[in-house]
PDB file of C-alpha atoms in Angstrom:
ATOM      1  CA  MET A  65     150.136 174.296 156.161  1.00 48.00           C
ATOM      2  CA  ASP A  66     146.601 174.246 157.032  1.00 52.00           C
ATOM      3  CA  GLU A  67     145.200 173.094 153.982  1.00 54.00           C
ATOM      4  CA  ARG A  68     147.638 170.139 154.352  1.00 53.00           C
ATOM      5  CA  ALA A  69     146.737 169.582 157.954  1.00 50.00           C
ATOM      6  CA  ASN A  70     142.783 169.508 156.411  1.00 50.00           C
ATOM      7  CA  SER A  71     143.589 166.845 153.507  1.00 50.00           C
ATOM      8  CA  SER A  72     145.174 164.221 155.723  1.00 52.00           C
ATOM      9  CA  MET A  73     142.134 164.515 158.117  1.00 54.00           C
ATOM     10  CA  ASP A  74     139.840 164.263 155.451  1.00 69.00           C
ATOM     11  CA  ARG A  75     142.037 161.265 154.282  1.00 71.00           C
ATOM     12  CA  ARG A  76     142.126 159.676 157.726  1.00 70.00           C
ATOM     13  CA  ALA A  77     138.551 160.285 158.286  1.00 69.00           C
ATOM     14  CA  PHE A  78     137.538 158.761 154.742  1.00 69.00           C
ATOM     15  CA  LEU A  79     139.767 155.547 155.563  1.00 69.00           C
ATOM     16  CA  GLY A  80     138.209 155.440 159.174  1.00 67.00           C
ATOM     17  CA  ALA A  81     134.551 155.398 157.719  1.00 65.00           C
ATOM     18  CA  GLY A  82     135.711 152.692 155.049  1.00 68.00           C
ATOM     19  CA  LEU A  83     137.180 150.524 157.764  1.00 66.00           C
ATOM     20  CA  ALA A  84     133.985 150.915 159.790  1.00 64.00           C
ATOM     21  CA  LEU A  85     132.061 150.044 156.942  1.00 65.00           C
ATOM     22  CA  LEU A  86     134.033 146.598 156.353  1.00 66.00           C
ATOM     23  CA  ALA A  87     134.171 145.683 160.053  1.00 64.00           C
ATOM     24  CA  GLY A  88     130.494 145.000 159.728  1.00 62.00           C
ATOM     25  CA  ARG A  89     130.501 142.432 156.837  1.00 54.00           C
ATOM     26  CA  PRO A  90     132.114 138.665 157.088  1.00 48.00           C
ATOM     27  CA  ALA A  91     135.546 138.490 155.596  1.00 48.00           C
ATOM     28  CA  GLN A  92     136.336 137.987 152.009  1.00 48.00           C
ATOM     29  CA  ASP A  93     137.543 134.702 150.959  1.00 49.00           C
ATOM     30  CA  SER A  94     141.098 135.242 149.650  1.00 49.00           C
ATOM     31  CA  LEU A  95     140.280 133.515 145.943  1.00 52.00           C
ATOM     32  CA  ALA A  96     139.092 135.549 143.600  1.00 53.00           C
ATOM     33  CA  GLY A  97     135.258 135.112 142.657  1.00 53.00           C
ATOM     34  CA  ARG A  98     134.168 133.687 145.959  1.00 54.00           C
ATOM     35  CA  GLY A  99     132.683 135.092 149.226  1.00 53.00           C
ATOM     36  CA  ASP A 100     130.179 137.776 149.504  1.00 54.00           C
ATOM     37  CA  ILE A 101     131.892 140.517 148.042  1.00 53.00           C
ATOM     38  CA  GLY A 102     133.272 138.838 144.840  1.00 54.00           C
ATOM     39  CA  THR A 103     131.017 135.884 144.218  1.00 55.00           C
ATOM     40  CA  LEU A 104     129.488 136.071 140.687  1.00 52.00           C
ATOM     41  CA  ARG A 105     126.035 135.219 141.281  1.00 55.00           C
ATOM     42  CA  ASP A 106     124.262 135.645 137.899  1.00 57.00           C
ATOM     43  CA  PRO A 107     126.552 134.371 134.934  1.00 55.00           C
ATOM     44  CA  SER A 108     123.955 135.842 132.436  1.00 56.00           C
ATOM     45  CA  ALA A 109     125.202 139.532 133.980  1.00 54.00           C
ATOM     46  CA  ALA A 110     128.903 138.829 132.407  1.00 56.00           C
ATOM     47  CA  GLY A 111     127.434 138.854 128.685  1.00 58.00           C
ATOM     48  CA  ARG A 112     124.668 137.631 126.506  1.00 59.00           C
ATOM     49  CA  PRO A 113     123.695 134.061 126.741  1.00 61.00           C
ATOM     50  CA  ARG A 114     125.206 131.394 125.012  1.00 63.00           C
ATOM     51  CA  MET A 115     123.676 127.991 123.882  1.00 66.00           C
ATOM     52  CA  PRO A 116     125.760 124.981 124.697  1.00 67.00           C
ATOM     53  CA  THR A 117     127.685 123.878 121.861  1.00 68.00           C
ATOM     54  CA  ASP A 118     127.313 120.823 119.660  1.00 73.00           C
ATOM     55  CA  PRO A 119     130.042 118.813 118.295  1.00 73.00           C
ATOM     56  CA  LYS A 120     128.813 119.053 114.854  1.00 77.00           C
ATOM     57  CA  GLU A 121     128.963 122.636 115.126  1.00 77.00           C
ATOM     58  CA  ASN A 122     132.907 122.598 114.645  1.00 79.00           C
ATOM     59  CA  ALA A 123     133.042 120.102 112.105  1.00 85.00           C
ATOM     60  CA  ALA A 124     135.488 120.239 109.354  1.00 86.00           C
ATOM     61  CA  GLU A 125     132.793 120.744 106.956  1.00 89.00           C
ATOM     62  CA  ILE A 126     131.147 123.418 108.812  1.00 88.00           C
ATOM     63  CA  GLN A 127     134.445 124.781 109.230  1.00 89.00           C
ATOM     64  CA  ALA A 128     135.367 124.988 105.414  1.00 90.00           C
ATOM     65  CA  ILE A 129     131.822 126.774 104.574  1.00 91.00           C
ATOM     66  CA  GLU A 130     132.543 129.513 107.222  1.00 90.00           C
ATOM     67  CA  LEU A 131     136.311 129.715 105.887  1.00 90.00           C
ATOM     68  CA  ARG A 132     134.926 130.792 102.671  1.00 91.00           C
ATOM     69  CA  LEU A 133     132.348 133.187 104.053  1.00 92.00           C
ATOM     70  CA  ALA A 134     133.065 136.598 105.073  1.00 90.00           C
ATOM     71  CA  CYS A 135     131.526 138.077 108.123  1.00 89.00           C
ATOM     72  CA  ASN A 136     129.665 141.136 107.981  1.00 86.00           C
ATOM     73  CA  CYS A 137     130.594 142.824 110.953  1.00 84.00           C
ATOM     74  CA  GLY A 138     133.332 144.861 109.234  1.00 82.00           C
ATOM     75  CA  CYS A 139     136.405 142.810 110.806  1.00 86.00           C
ATOM     76  CA  THR A 140     137.570 141.753 107.316  1.00 86.00           C
ATOM     77  CA  LEU A 141     137.663 138.154 108.523  1.00 89.00           C
ATOM     78  CA  ASP A 142     135.994 134.997 107.630  1.00 90.00           C
ATOM     79  CA  VAL A 143     133.021 133.663 109.625  1.00 90.00           C
ATOM     80  CA  PHE A 144     134.769 130.953 111.179  1.00 90.00           C
ATOM     81  CA  THR A 145     137.972 133.207 112.434  1.00 89.00           C
ATOM     82  CA  CYS A 146     135.705 136.058 113.617  1.00 87.00           C
ATOM     83  CA  ARG A 147     133.507 133.705 115.912  1.00 86.00           C
ATOM     84  CA  THR A 148     136.634 131.708 117.366  1.00 85.00           C
ATOM     85  CA  THR A 149     138.368 134.837 118.016  1.00 87.00           C
ATOM     86  CA  ASP A 150     136.284 137.899 118.431  1.00 81.00           C
ATOM     87  CA  PHE A 151     133.870 136.760 121.097  1.00 79.00           C
ATOM     88  CA  SER A 152     132.293 140.145 121.486  1.00 83.00           C
ATOM     89  CA  CYS A 153     131.257 139.997 117.623  1.00 83.00           C
ATOM     90  CA  THR A 154     127.409 139.475 117.332  1.00 84.00           C
ATOM     91  CA  TYR A 155     127.313 138.661 113.922  1.00 88.00           C
ATOM     92  CA  SER A 156     129.280 135.502 113.452  1.00 87.00           C
ATOM     93  CA  PRO A 157     127.483 133.614 115.816  1.00 87.00           C
ATOM     94  CA  LYS A 158     124.571 134.592 114.149  1.00 90.00           C
ATOM     95  CA  LEU A 159     126.082 133.526 110.450  1.00 91.00           C
ATOM     96  CA  HIS A 160     127.368 130.519 112.137  1.00 91.00           C
ATOM     97  CA  ARG A 161     123.685 129.557 112.920  1.00 90.00           C
ATOM     98  CA  GLU A 162     122.441 129.979 109.503  1.00 91.00           C
ATOM     99  CA  VAL A 163     125.220 128.089 108.140  1.00 92.00           C
ATOM    100  CA  LEU A 164     124.371 125.052 110.506  1.00 91.00           C
ATOM    101  CA  ALA A 165     120.444 125.405 109.764  1.00 92.00           C
ATOM    102  CA  LEU A 166     121.236 125.366 105.701  1.00 92.00           C
ATOM    103  CA  ARG A 167     123.277 122.588 106.506  1.00 90.00           C
ATOM    104  CA  ASP A 168     120.571 120.659 108.659  1.00 89.00           C
ATOM    105  CA  GLN A 169     118.194 121.363 105.665  1.00 91.00           C
ATOM    106  CA  GLY A 170     120.372 118.915 103.793  1.00 90.00           C
ATOM    107  CA  LYS A 171     122.107 121.292 101.601  1.00 91.00           C
ATOM    108  CA  SER A 172     125.690 120.853 100.020  1.00 91.00           C
ATOM    109  CA  ALA A 173     128.558 123.257 100.589  1.00 89.00           C
ATOM    110  CA  GLN A 174     128.054 124.989  97.538  1.00 91.00           C
ATOM    111  CA  GLN A 175     124.361 125.010  98.029  1.00 93.00           C
ATOM    112  CA  VAL A 176     124.562 126.916 101.566  1.00 92.00           C
ATOM    113  CA  ILE A 177     127.652 129.364  99.803  1.00 91.00           C
ATOM    114  CA  ASP A 178     125.095 130.085  97.132  1.00 92.00           C
ATOM    115  CA  ALA A 179     122.408 130.533  99.515  1.00 93.00           C
ATOM    116  CA  PHE A 180     124.504 133.387 101.445  1.00 91.00           C
ATOM    117  CA  VAL A 181     125.448 134.954  97.904  1.00 91.00           C
ATOM    118  CA  GLU A 182     121.704 135.423  97.159  1.00 91.00           C
ATOM    119  CA  LYS A 183     120.701 136.730 100.741  1.00 91.00           C
ATOM    120  CA  TYR A 184     124.033 138.924 101.258  1.00 89.00           C
ATOM    121  CA  GLY A 185     125.387 139.338  97.811  1.00 87.00           C
ATOM    122  CA  GLU A 186     128.874 138.495  96.351  1.00 86.00           C
ATOM    123  CA  LYS A 187     130.280 140.671  99.517  1.00 86.00           C
ATOM    124  CA  ALA A 188     129.621 137.276 101.507  1.00 87.00           C
ATOM    125  CA  LEU A 189     132.336 135.594  99.995  1.00 87.00           C
ATOM    126  CA  MET A 190     135.939 135.838 101.100  1.00 86.00           C
ATOM    127  CA  ALA A 191     137.060 136.022  97.344  1.00 81.00           C
ATOM    128  CA  PRO A 192     134.912 137.057  94.585  1.00 78.00           C
ATOM    129  CA  LYS A 193     133.583 134.620  91.620  1.00 78.00           C
ATOM    130  CA  PRO A 194     136.504 134.587  89.143  1.00 76.00           C
ATOM    131  CA  LYS A 195     134.385 135.765  85.850  1.00 79.00           C
ATOM    132  CA  GLY A 196     133.649 139.279  84.583  1.00 81.00           C
ATOM    133  CA  PHE A 197     135.545 142.211  86.135  1.00 80.00           C
ATOM    134  CA  ASN A 198     136.426 140.132  89.350  1.00 77.00           C
ATOM    135  CA  LEU A 199     138.776 138.005  86.840  1.00 81.00           C
ATOM    136  CA  ALA A 200     140.865 141.287  86.497  1.00 83.00           C
ATOM    137  CA  GLY A 201     141.516 141.209  90.106  1.00 81.00           C
ATOM    138  CA  TYR A 202     143.006 137.752  89.943  1.00 82.00           C
ATOM    139  CA  LEU A 203     144.698 138.292  86.570  1.00 87.00           C
ATOM    140  CA  VAL A 204     146.315 141.798  86.954  1.00 90.00           C
ATOM    141  CA  PRO A 205     148.589 141.458  89.826  1.00 91.00           C
ATOM    142  CA  GLY A 206     149.789 138.183  88.455  1.00 91.00           C
ATOM    143  CA  ALA A 207     150.344 139.859  84.909  1.00 93.00           C
ATOM    144  CA  ALA A 208     152.144 142.941  86.875  1.00 95.00           C
ATOM    145  CA  ILE A 209     154.658 141.033  88.703  1.00 96.00           C
ATOM    146  CA  ALA A 210     155.620 139.007  85.654  1.00 95.00           C
ATOM    147  CA  THR A 211     155.987 142.000  83.385  1.00 96.00           C
ATOM    148  CA  ALA A 212     158.086 143.538  86.103  1.00 96.00           C
ATOM    149  CA  GLY A 213     160.078 140.609  86.288  1.00 96.00           C
ATOM    150  CA  ALA A 214     160.876 140.480  82.686  1.00 96.00           C
ATOM    151  CA  ALA A 215     161.416 144.202  82.247  1.00 96.00           C
ATOM    152  CA  LEU A 216     164.038 143.747  84.991  1.00 96.00           C
ATOM    153  CA  VAL A 217     165.703 140.964  83.075  1.00 95.00           C
ATOM    154  CA  LEU A 218     165.881 142.771  80.338  1.00 95.00           C
ATOM    155  CA  LEU A 219     167.649 145.907  82.004  1.00 94.00           C
ATOM    156  CA  ILE A 220     170.012 143.324  83.566  1.00 94.00           C
ATOM    157  CA  SER A 221     170.981 141.836  80.089  1.00 92.00           C
ATOM    158  CA  ARG A 222     171.340 144.985  78.468  1.00 91.00           C
ATOM    159  CA  ARG A 223     173.187 146.429  81.405  1.00 90.00           C
ATOM    160  CA  ARG A 224     175.669 143.329  81.229  1.00 88.00           C
ATOM    161  CA  ALA A 225     175.913 143.710  77.476  1.00 85.00           C
ATOM    162  CA  ALA A 226     177.027 147.507  77.603  1.00 81.00           C
ATOM    163  CA  LEU A 227     179.594 146.474  80.149  1.00 79.00           C
ATOM    164  CA  SER A 228     181.139 143.789  78.063  1.00 79.00           C
ATOM    165  CA  SER A 229     181.212 145.568  74.622  1.00 74.00           C
ATOM    166  CA  PRO A 230     184.994 146.778  73.808  1.00 67.00           C
ATOM    167  CA  GLY A 231     184.164 150.258  73.877  1.00 62.00           C
ATOM    168  CA  ALA A 232     182.972 150.400  77.813  1.00 55.00           C
ATOM    169  CA  ALA A 233     186.246 148.901  78.904  1.00 53.00           C
ATOM    170  CA  ASP A 234     187.999 152.181  77.761  1.00 57.00           C
ATOM    171  CA  LEU A 235     186.214 153.853  81.023  1.00 57.00           C
ATOM    172  CA  SER A 236     189.308 156.584  81.688  1.00 62.00           C
ATOM    173  CA  ALA A 237     188.698 160.149  82.007  1.00 61.00           C
ATOM    174  CA  PRO A 238     188.651 162.114  78.757  1.00 67.00           C
ATOM    175  CA  ALA A 239     191.835 164.215  77.986  1.00 72.00           C
ATOM    176  CA  VAL A 240     191.397 167.865  79.263  1.00 73.00           C
ATOM    177  CA  GLU A 241     193.472 170.658  77.886  1.00 84.00           C
ATOM    178  CA  ALA A 242     194.350 173.062  80.478  1.00 85.00           C
ATOM    179  CA  SER A 243     197.096 175.898  80.598  1.00 88.00           C
ATOM    180  CA  PRO A 244     199.925 175.517  82.917  1.00 88.00           C
ATOM    181  CA  GLU A 245     198.692 178.256  85.190  1.00 91.00           C
ATOM    182  CA  GLU A 246     195.192 176.674  85.692  1.00 90.00           C
ATOM    183  CA  LEU A 247     196.810 173.197  86.454  1.00 89.00           C
ATOM    184  CA  ALA A 248     199.273 174.847  89.120  1.00 92.00           C
ATOM    185  CA  ARG A 249     195.797 176.842  90.490  1.00 92.00           C
ATOM    186  CA  LEU A 250     193.833 173.506  90.529  1.00 89.00           C
ATOM    187  CA  GLN A 251     196.959 171.599  92.370  1.00 90.00           C
ATOM    188  CA  ARG A 252     196.959 174.547  95.095  1.00 91.00           C
ATOM    189  CA  ALA A 253     193.275 174.251  95.680  1.00 91.00           C
ATOM    190  CA  LEU A 254     193.510 170.328  95.735  1.00 90.00           C
ATOM    191  CA  ASP A 255     196.430 170.822  98.487  1.00 89.00           C
ATOM    192  CA  GLU A 256     194.063 173.250 100.367  1.00 88.00           C
ATOM    193  CA  VAL A 257     191.463 170.754 100.487  1.00 85.00           C
ATOM    194  CA  GLU A 258     193.777 167.976 101.691  1.00 75.00           C
ATOM    195  CA  ASP A 259     195.012 170.227 104.644  1.00 63.00           C
TER     196      ASP A 259
END
């Protein structure tokens, strides 16, 4: 009981001290982010500084190039999707600036992609080039699906043929030779199960 009394006195003392501190300050505005306590005075404190965007940065041609390039932050997204959805990524804005710099040099879309492959290797592409061993990645899944489909059609057609053959129509149980005592014992066992 004594501990509870000390505990409630401690809370009361703590709250009283907090109210005393607040009494000396001007009142907080009711809107978030305004007033002395909630005002954000330095926007750069909220994250890394960002340059203003230029309308040409989001041109369809730039987007098409970035959709073919993989972001190297480990997210498995393309550069455009990563930079427009994951604002904590530091790699995609850098790659975006590289694309813009190459385009400003007058390089075509394919030349920009080739420059990325030269600098970062083939892992810079969202999809590997369809030549050499990479060609297997394009052909094997389709061949596997076609083979599985053909095997399924063959299995179904054989099953239908087996069911429609004249020997398959007689699916009655084969005749079993049993003595009258065995049949009577079987009948009693069946009667016990049904009860």
